[in-house]
Short mmCIF file of C-alpha atoms in Angstrom, two decimals:
data_model
loop_
_atom_site.label_atom_id
_atom_site.label_comp_id
_atom_site.label_asym_id
_atom_site.label_seq_id
_atom_site.Cartn_x
_atom_site.Cartn_y
_atom_site.Cartn_z
CA MET A 1 93.76 127.57 98.75
CA LEU A 2 93.27 125.02 101.44
CA LYS A 3 89.72 123.84 101.77
CA ARG A 4 87.68 123.66 104.92
CA CYS A 5 88.02 120.90 107.46
CA VAL A 6 86.78 117.69 105.89
CA VAL A 7 87.39 118.97 102.38
CA LYS A 8 90.89 119.96 101.19
CA LYS A 9 94.05 121.75 102.17
CA HIS A 10 97.66 122.38 101.39
CA PHE A 11 100.81 122.43 103.36
CA GLY A 12 104.31 121.16 103.52
CA LEU A 13 107.21 120.33 105.78
CA LEU A 14 111.02 119.94 106.20
CA LEU A 15 113.73 117.71 107.65
CA VAL A 16 116.37 118.92 110.11
CA LEU A 17 118.98 116.38 111.19
CA CYS A 18 119.15 117.59 114.78
CA LEU A 19 115.42 116.97 115.10
CA LEU A 20 116.10 113.49 113.77
CA PHE A 21 118.43 112.89 116.73
CA GLN A 22 115.82 114.25 119.13
CA CYS A 23 113.26 111.88 117.62
CA PHE A 24 115.56 108.98 118.42
CA THR A 25 115.93 109.96 122.05
CA ILE A 26 112.30 110.92 122.66
CA PHE A 27 110.78 107.86 121.06
CA SER A 28 113.76 105.54 121.67
CA SER A 29 113.46 103.62 118.45
CA PRO A 30 116.45 103.48 116.16
CA SER A 31 115.71 101.65 112.90
CA LYS A 32 115.43 104.71 110.65
CA VAL A 33 115.97 105.20 106.94
CA GLU A 34 118.13 108.31 106.78
CA ALA A 35 117.90 110.94 104.07
CA ALA A 36 120.68 111.42 101.56
CA SER A 37 120.02 115.15 101.68
CA SER A 38 117.91 117.65 103.60
CA ALA A 39 115.21 117.87 100.93
CA VAL A 40 111.61 117.62 102.13
CA SER A 41 109.07 115.10 100.90
CA ALA A 42 105.85 115.77 102.79
CA ILE A 43 102.29 114.46 102.77
CA PHE A 44 99.15 116.07 104.19
CA GLY A 45 96.31 113.92 105.44
CA GLY A 46 92.92 114.45 107.05
CA GLY A 47 90.57 111.80 108.44
CA PRO A 48 92.74 108.74 107.69
CA PHE A 49 95.61 110.24 109.71
CA VAL A 50 93.29 110.16 112.74
CA THR A 51 90.91 107.24 112.40
CA GLY A 52 92.85 105.10 109.93
CA GLY A 53 94.76 103.35 112.69
CA GLN A 54 98.14 101.63 112.58
CA PRO A 55 97.76 100.31 109.00
CA VAL A 56 97.76 103.89 107.68
CA MET A 57 100.79 104.72 109.81
CA ASN A 58 102.56 101.61 108.52
CA GLN A 59 101.92 102.64 104.93
CA LEU A 60 103.32 106.10 105.61
CA LYS A 61 106.39 104.61 107.28
CA ALA A 62 107.07 102.51 104.19
CA SER A 63 106.16 105.23 101.67
CA GLY A 64 109.37 107.25 101.31
CA PHE A 65 107.80 110.47 102.63
CA ASN A 66 109.97 111.98 105.37
CA THR A 67 107.36 114.41 106.73
CA VAL A 68 103.76 113.73 107.75
CA ILE A 69 101.38 116.65 108.33
CA ILE A 70 98.23 115.97 110.35
CA TRP A 71 95.45 118.14 108.99
CA SER A 72 93.68 120.03 110.39
CA VAL A 73 93.72 121.32 113.97
CA HIS A 74 90.88 123.71 114.84
CA PRO A 75 91.07 125.79 118.05
CA HIS A 76 87.58 126.64 119.29
CA PRO A 77 86.68 129.90 121.08
CA ASN A 78 86.95 128.21 124.50
CA GLY A 79 90.40 126.82 123.70
CA ASP A 80 89.32 123.23 122.99
CA LEU A 81 91.26 121.67 120.12
CA TYR A 82 89.66 119.54 117.43
CA ILE A 83 91.24 117.61 114.59
CA ASN A 84 88.62 118.00 111.91
CA ASP A 85 85.44 117.12 113.84
CA GLU A 86 87.09 115.10 116.64
CA LEU A 87 87.70 116.68 120.07
CA VAL A 88 91.29 115.89 121.03
CA CYS A 89 92.42 118.35 123.73
CA GLN A 90 90.46 119.98 126.55
CA ASN A 91 91.44 121.57 129.88
CA GLY A 92 95.12 120.94 129.15
CA ASN A 93 94.65 117.21 128.56
CA TYR A 94 94.58 114.95 125.55
CA VAL A 95 91.05 113.49 125.46
CA GLY A 96 91.08 111.77 122.07
CA ASP A 97 91.24 108.04 121.48
CA PRO A 98 94.47 106.70 123.07
CA ALA A 99 94.94 104.49 119.99
CA TRP A 100 95.34 107.60 117.82
CA ALA A 101 98.22 108.85 119.96
CA THR A 102 99.86 105.43 119.89
CA ALA A 103 99.63 105.35 116.11
CA TRP A 104 100.96 108.90 115.65
CA GLN A 105 103.91 108.26 117.92
CA SER A 106 104.84 105.13 115.97
CA LEU A 107 105.50 107.15 112.80
CA LYS A 108 109.11 107.89 113.67
CA THR A 109 109.91 104.51 115.24
CA GLY A 110 111.10 101.23 113.79
CA THR A 111 111.84 100.90 110.07
CA THR A 112 110.48 104.16 108.68
CA SER A 113 111.11 106.94 106.21
CA VAL A 114 109.27 109.43 108.45
CA THR A 115 111.53 111.73 110.46
CA ARG A 116 109.17 114.61 111.17
CA VAL A 117 105.52 115.12 112.13
CA GLU A 118 103.70 118.45 111.91
CA ILE A 119 100.24 119.56 112.98
CA SER A 120 98.48 121.98 110.63
CA ILE A 121 96.27 124.87 111.74
CA GLY A 122 93.90 126.86 109.60
CA ALA A 123 92.31 126.61 106.16
CA TRP A 124 90.00 128.45 103.89
CA GLY A 125 86.59 129.02 105.53
CA CYS A 126 87.83 128.41 109.10
CA SER A 127 88.08 130.90 111.97
CA ASP A 128 91.02 129.19 113.66
CA PHE A 129 93.33 132.20 113.77
CA GLU A 130 90.50 134.50 114.80
CA ASN A 131 89.89 132.19 117.77
CA ILE A 132 93.61 132.15 118.55
CA GLN A 133 93.67 135.96 118.45
CA ALA A 134 90.75 136.23 120.88
CA LEU A 135 92.34 133.76 123.29
CA ILE A 136 95.69 135.57 123.19
CA ASN A 137 94.04 138.98 123.66
CA ALA A 138 92.14 137.66 126.68
CA ASN A 139 94.78 135.52 128.37
CA GLY A 140 98.16 135.91 126.68
CA THR A 141 100.40 132.98 125.73
CA GLY A 142 101.87 131.95 129.08
CA SER A 143 102.34 128.34 130.09
CA ASN A 144 99.29 128.54 132.38
CA THR A 145 96.88 129.58 129.62
CA ILE A 146 94.42 127.14 128.09
CA LEU A 147 95.84 127.77 124.62
CA TYR A 148 99.35 126.82 125.69
CA ARG A 149 98.27 123.84 127.79
CA ASN A 150 96.07 122.34 125.09
CA PHE A 151 98.70 122.71 122.38
CA LEU A 152 101.32 121.18 124.66
CA ALA A 153 98.98 118.23 125.24
CA LEU A 154 98.53 117.87 121.48
CA LYS A 155 102.28 118.08 120.90
CA ASN A 156 102.83 115.26 123.37
CA ALA A 157 100.05 113.14 121.87
CA THR A 158 101.17 113.50 118.25
CA GLY A 159 104.92 113.72 118.72
CA ALA A 160 104.78 116.89 116.60
CA ASP A 161 108.05 118.59 115.73
CA ALA A 162 106.41 121.66 114.20
CA VAL A 163 103.17 123.58 113.76
CA ASN A 164 102.09 124.44 110.22
CA PHE A 165 100.36 127.84 109.82
CA ASP A 166 97.74 128.14 107.08
CA ASP A 167 96.00 131.40 107.89
CA GLU A 168 93.63 132.27 105.04
CA SER A 169 91.41 134.85 106.73
CA LEU A 170 92.88 136.88 109.63
CA TYR A 171 96.36 137.83 108.38
CA ASN A 172 97.32 139.58 111.63
CA VAL A 173 101.10 139.68 112.00
CA ASN A 174 101.15 140.40 115.73
CA THR A 175 98.82 137.51 116.60
CA THR A 176 100.69 135.07 114.37
CA VAL A 177 104.08 136.04 115.76
CA GLN A 178 102.89 135.70 119.37
CA PHE A 179 101.39 132.31 118.62
CA GLY A 180 104.58 131.19 116.84
CA GLN A 181 106.67 132.24 119.83
CA MET A 182 104.33 130.25 122.09
CA CYS A 183 104.84 127.15 119.92
CA ALA A 184 108.60 127.64 120.06
CA ALA A 185 108.45 127.90 123.87
CA MET A 186 107.13 124.34 124.00
CA GLY A 187 109.85 123.05 121.66
CA MET A 188 108.22 123.15 118.23
CA LYS A 189 109.32 124.81 115.00
CA VAL A 190 106.90 126.83 112.85
CA THR A 191 106.26 126.27 109.16
CA LEU A 192 104.32 128.60 106.87
CA CYS A 193 101.93 127.57 104.11
CA PRO A 194 100.98 130.61 102.00
CA TYR A 195 99.10 130.85 98.76
CA THR A 196 98.45 134.63 98.83
CA SER A 197 99.13 137.75 100.97
CA SER A 198 102.88 137.68 100.46
CA SER A 199 103.61 140.79 102.58
CA PHE A 200 101.91 139.19 105.60
CA TRP A 201 103.88 135.97 105.31
CA SER A 202 107.21 137.70 104.73
CA SER A 203 106.62 139.88 107.82
CA VAL A 204 105.79 136.84 109.95
CA LYS A 205 108.90 135.01 108.78
CA SER A 206 111.08 138.04 109.39
CA GLN A 207 109.80 138.57 112.95
CA LEU A 208 109.87 134.91 113.96
CA GLY A 209 113.39 134.44 112.56
CA SER A 210 114.88 130.99 113.09
CA ILE A 211 111.63 129.70 114.63
CA VAL A 212 110.40 129.32 111.03
CA ASP A 213 112.40 126.58 109.33
CA ARG A 214 110.19 125.79 106.31
CA VAL A 215 107.96 127.60 103.86
CA TYR A 216 105.44 125.45 102.00
CA LEU A 217 103.88 127.01 98.93
CA GLN A 218 100.45 126.03 97.65
CA CYS A 219 100.75 125.54 93.89
CA TYR A 220 97.34 124.03 93.21
CA ASP A 221 93.67 125.05 93.38
CA GLY A 222 93.60 128.67 94.66
CA GLY A 223 97.39 128.86 94.52
CA ALA A 224 97.79 127.19 91.11
CA GLY A 225 99.38 130.29 89.63
CA ASN A 226 102.06 130.62 92.30
CA SER A 227 105.66 130.75 91.12
CA PRO A 228 108.22 129.15 93.46
CA SER A 229 110.92 131.48 92.13
CA SER A 230 108.84 134.57 92.93
CA TRP A 231 108.02 133.33 96.42
CA LYS A 232 111.68 132.46 96.99
CA SER A 233 112.49 136.11 96.36
CA ILE A 234 109.65 137.28 98.63
CA MET A 235 110.47 134.96 101.53
CA GLY A 236 114.26 135.03 101.18
CA THR A 237 114.55 131.25 101.13
CA ASN A 238 113.84 128.26 98.96
CA VAL A 239 110.24 127.07 99.24
CA ILE A 240 108.57 123.66 99.24
CA PRO A 241 105.96 123.61 96.45
CA GLY A 242 102.84 121.51 96.94
CA LEU A 243 100.66 119.77 94.36
CA TRP A 244 97.35 117.93 94.55
CA CYS A 245 97.36 114.27 93.57
CA LEU A 246 94.86 112.88 91.09
CA HIS A 247 91.30 113.27 92.37
CA SER A 248 87.72 113.66 91.19
CA GLY A 249 88.37 111.87 87.94
CA SER A 250 91.10 113.55 85.91
CA GLN A 251 91.79 116.54 88.16
CA GLY A 252 95.14 117.02 89.86
CA ASP A 253 98.63 115.73 89.07
CA SER A 254 99.82 112.20 88.46
CA ALA A 255 103.06 111.10 90.10
CA SER A 256 104.91 111.64 86.81
CA SER A 257 103.42 115.13 86.48
CA VAL A 258 104.57 115.98 90.02
CA LYS A 259 108.09 114.90 89.11
CA SER A 260 108.06 117.01 85.94
CA LYS A 261 106.82 120.16 87.68
CA LEU A 262 109.23 119.84 90.61
CA THR A 263 112.11 119.33 88.18
CA ASN A 264 111.25 122.69 86.58
CA TRP A 265 111.04 124.33 90.03
CA LYS A 266 114.09 122.66 91.52
CA SER A 267 116.33 125.75 91.62
CA SER A 268 113.82 127.56 93.87
CA SER A 269 112.80 124.57 95.98
CA GLU A 270 114.02 122.38 98.81
CA GLY A 271 111.58 119.55 98.27
CA GLY A 272 107.87 119.15 97.65
CA PHE A 273 104.62 118.18 99.32
CA ILE A 274 101.51 116.31 98.24
CA TRP A 275 97.94 117.17 99.05
CA LEU A 276 96.07 114.88 99.98
CA TYR A 277 96.49 111.36 101.41
CA ASP A 278 92.69 111.01 101.64
CA ASP A 279 92.64 111.09 97.81
CA LEU A 280 95.78 108.96 97.45
CA MET A 281 93.97 106.12 99.24
CA LYS A 282 91.66 105.80 96.26
CA LEU A 283 94.48 105.43 93.73
CA SER A 284 96.55 102.47 92.64
CA SER A 285 100.10 102.22 91.32
CA PRO A 286 101.65 104.01 89.43
CA ASN A 287 99.92 106.75 91.43
CA SER A 288 100.01 105.27 94.91
CA THR A 289 101.43 106.86 98.05
CA ALA A 290 104.93 105.51 97.47
CA ASP A 291 104.86 106.59 93.81
CA TYR A 292 104.22 110.21 94.78
CA ALA A 293 106.95 110.11 97.44
CA ASN A 294 109.36 108.71 94.88
CA ALA A 295 108.38 111.46 92.42
CA ILE A 296 109.59 114.04 94.94
CA ASN A 297 112.58 112.09 96.20
CA SER A 298 113.88 111.30 92.71
CA VAL A 299 114.06 115.02 91.89
CA PHE A 300 115.93 115.95 95.05
CA THR A 301 117.82 112.66 95.56
CA THR A 302 116.55 112.40 99.11
CA THR A 303 115.12 109.58 101.22
CA PRO A 304 114.60 106.35 99.27
CA THR A 305 111.65 104.14 100.00
CA PRO A 306 112.75 102.07 103.02
CA THR A 307 113.21 98.35 102.81
CA PRO A 308 110.38 96.92 104.90
CA THR A 309 110.88 94.09 107.32
CA PRO A 310 110.69 90.77 105.47
CA PRO A 311 107.14 89.84 106.59
CA THR A 312 105.74 93.15 105.34
CA SER A 313 107.41 92.81 101.93
CA ASN A 314 105.93 89.44 100.96
CA ASN A 315 102.17 89.45 101.40
CA ILE A 316 101.51 86.44 99.18
CA ALA A 317 97.72 86.94 99.37
CA LEU A 318 97.94 90.34 97.64
CA ASN A 319 95.75 90.41 94.51
CA LYS A 320 95.30 86.64 94.53
CA SER A 321 91.98 84.96 93.62
CA ALA A 322 89.45 85.41 96.46
CA THR A 323 86.00 83.89 96.88
CA ALA A 324 83.49 83.87 99.73
CA ASN A 325 80.23 82.19 100.64
CA GLN A 326 78.57 85.60 101.06
CA TYR A 327 79.11 89.20 100.04
CA VAL A 328 77.11 92.34 99.44
CA THR A 329 77.05 94.63 96.42
CA ASN A 330 80.35 96.50 95.84
CA GLU A 331 82.01 94.85 98.87
CA THR A 332 83.32 91.76 97.15
CA PRO A 333 85.91 89.19 98.30
CA ASP A 334 88.67 90.60 96.06
CA LYS A 335 88.64 93.82 98.11
CA ALA A 336 90.05 91.90 101.08
CA VAL A 337 93.26 91.23 99.14
CA ASP A 338 93.63 94.40 97.05
CA GLY A 339 96.20 96.07 99.30
CA SER A 340 93.87 98.96 100.14
CA ILE A 341 92.49 99.86 103.55
CA ALA A 342 90.39 102.73 102.24
CA GLY A 343 87.88 103.29 105.01
CA TYR A 344 84.20 104.04 105.13
CA GLY A 345 83.64 107.21 103.12
CA TYR A 346 87.08 106.95 101.45
CA GLY A 347 86.45 104.08 99.02
CA ASN A 348 85.25 101.44 101.50
CA SER A 349 87.65 98.75 100.26
CA LYS A 350 86.51 95.71 102.22
CA TRP A 351 84.83 92.35 101.89
CA CYS A 352 81.49 92.47 103.68
CA SER A 353 79.27 89.42 104.12
CA ASP A 354 75.52 89.50 104.46
CA ASN A 355 73.70 88.39 107.62
CA SER A 356 72.21 85.11 106.43
CA ASP A 357 74.37 82.08 107.29
CA ALA A 358 76.01 82.12 110.71
CA VAL A 359 79.36 80.94 109.32
CA LYS A 360 81.22 83.17 106.88
CA TRP A 361 84.35 82.23 104.96
CA LEU A 362 86.83 83.91 102.69
CA LYS A 363 88.96 81.60 100.55
CA ILE A 364 92.24 82.57 98.85
CA ASP A 365 93.72 80.56 95.98
CA LEU A 366 97.42 81.41 96.04
CA GLY A 367 97.98 79.79 92.64
CA GLN A 368 100.77 77.55 93.94
CA THR A 369 101.96 76.07 97.22
CA TYR A 370 103.69 78.44 99.64
CA ASN A 371 105.31 78.09 103.05
CA ILE A 372 103.36 80.38 105.41
CA SER A 373 104.29 81.49 108.93
CA ARG A 374 102.26 84.66 109.58
CA TRP A 375 98.72 85.85 108.94
CA VAL A 376 97.10 89.26 109.41
CA VAL A 377 93.45 90.32 109.46
CA GLN A 378 92.46 93.99 109.36
CA HIS A 379 88.99 94.40 110.81
CA ALA A 380 86.27 97.08 110.69
CA GLY A 381 88.00 99.53 113.05
CA VAL A 382 90.84 99.93 110.55
CA GLY A 383 88.41 101.55 108.14
CA GLY A 384 87.07 103.97 110.72
CA GLU A 385 83.97 101.89 111.49
CA SER A 386 82.80 101.11 115.01
CA THR A 387 85.08 98.67 116.81
CA SER A 388 81.94 96.79 117.81
CA TYR A 389 82.06 95.52 114.18
CA ASN A 390 85.51 93.95 114.63
CA THR A 391 85.45 90.21 113.94
CA LYS A 392 85.21 88.29 117.21
CA ASP A 393 85.75 84.53 116.58
CA PHE A 394 87.55 83.09 113.55
CA LYS A 395 90.08 80.54 112.32
CA LEU A 396 92.84 80.22 109.78
CA GLN A 397 92.47 77.04 107.72
CA LYS A 398 94.60 75.38 105.03
CA SER A 399 93.90 73.05 102.13
CA THR A 400 95.73 71.38 99.26
CA ASP A 401 92.63 71.02 97.09
CA GLY A 402 90.34 73.88 98.15
CA ILE A 403 87.73 71.41 99.38
CA ASN A 404 89.05 69.65 102.47
CA TRP A 405 90.20 71.97 105.25
CA THR A 406 92.44 71.71 108.31
CA ASP A 407 92.56 74.25 111.14
CA VAL A 408 95.88 76.08 111.53
CA ASP A 409 95.13 78.74 114.15
CA THR A 410 92.08 79.89 116.13
CA VAL A 411 91.20 83.32 117.56
CA THR A 412 88.40 83.87 120.06
CA ASN A 413 87.07 87.00 121.75
CA ASN A 414 89.08 89.35 119.52
CA THR A 415 88.36 93.06 120.00
CA SER A 416 91.40 94.55 118.22
CA ASN A 417 91.36 96.39 114.91
CA ILE A 418 94.20 94.20 113.65
CA THR A 419 94.99 90.55 114.25
CA ASP A 420 98.66 89.77 113.54
CA ARG A 421 99.71 86.21 114.41
CA THR A 422 102.78 84.06 113.84
CA VAL A 423 102.27 80.31 113.44
CA ILE A 424 104.45 77.24 112.90
CA THR A 425 105.33 77.25 109.20
CA PHE A 426 102.87 75.29 107.08
CA SER A 427 102.48 74.64 103.35
CA ALA A 428 99.30 75.30 101.40
CA ARG A 429 97.92 76.54 98.11
CA TYR A 430 94.47 77.34 99.48
CA VAL A 431 93.93 79.30 102.70
CA ARG A 432 90.60 80.20 104.29
CA LEU A 433 89.46 82.70 106.90
CA TYR A 434 86.60 80.89 108.67
CA ILE A 435 84.41 83.20 110.77
CA THR A 436 81.95 82.03 113.40
CA ALA A 437 81.26 85.39 115.15
CA GLY A 438 81.33 88.34 112.77
CA THR A 439 81.06 91.16 115.33
CA GLN A 440 81.13 91.94 119.03
CA THR A 441 77.32 92.13 118.99
CA THR A 442 74.47 89.89 117.90
CA SER A 443 74.95 91.05 114.30
CA ASN A 444 76.79 88.39 112.32
CA ILE A 445 78.01 90.49 109.38
CA ALA A 446 81.73 90.11 108.73
CA ARG A 447 83.77 93.13 107.62
CA ILE A 448 87.34 92.41 106.50
CA TYR A 449 89.44 95.26 105.08
CA GLU A 450 92.52 93.12 104.40
CA PHE A 451 93.51 89.47 104.77
CA GLU A 452 97.27 89.01 104.49
CA LEU A 453 99.56 85.98 104.41
CA TYR A 454 103.34 85.86 104.79
#
């Protein structure tokens, strides 16, 4: 079963080519990687899908997953909508961080494997559908109701193509059907994510008809004993089985295990989904985000991992030797070039200086001389930390011997989560990030989640 809010959940999602065309027109961005078939490869995510910023979205766009499910939306008794613990919609308006909406809406634009976004509602231990029932009983589902207006605001903010239903407590067919019809009235499909109560789910699907275009099946944790073939018979359609990636040590499925299980279930399935990106962030290849997407795609011969734009494909600083004049325990220089942006509470993969010397530096030995024309710094906000911790003043420097340095580029008064700058091509073996103001405040601690060179 799907776990409560900040814990765990399960869901899944599907790809419809007409929605693909709508995505192009709504978001007016054409450089898509198109699927070879209609099979679904979906990924659920919690906190990182909200506070992780553009770097998380960029990883999803390059992953090979064609469906992203934002987990989990919680309607409150007064109609306010929260994503996990963050208020996002109130009084018919989106009130969350504007940067979140910008990031969500970028998922289906540019070079990307993502063609569909869903928002997920419900989970074990939540009263989401009970609150929906009370709101519908009191006010109905008309376009002037707070329930309708807030969900329309969330649809517009996220670019959602569908709403994923994960009711694990109420199981009221009439309420669920009315709510599904409301979602359809604002232009969204409905997807179902059962792990038990088959008669309830089959009744909902039957009454909503073509509004439901996908059935995700939880095949892990509380739903570990579910058989896709049995649920195919119950629901009258192929299902999309979901598995939990490796987590908490040896629990869950590796990418190769996902591929093996989906191969056995292929005749009853139209794809697969992975729970949970929050846990994937802590893994490394061969169990990284792209590895799990490929495990699904290779079974169903669907969307390949897209070819990134050239700058993104050649981060020459990745996993190179990194040193610094300062660092604190467990936040060492190598974490600034490990390819991970795991945020605070999700692995905390960053280099963090102490507060002693005013000047901080991070030096990368590339091992040989390279021609470099672009550099990227991912600051504290990328990891979900306060943007007041974003590095303010810093330089890019080059060296042929690692001792004598020459300035290449200078940034002052930065407030952004990400610095991405193109420079006149230069040659160097050693490159240094030289920081003179570590934050927006009087604190001088530098926090760098990734330092990239192209």
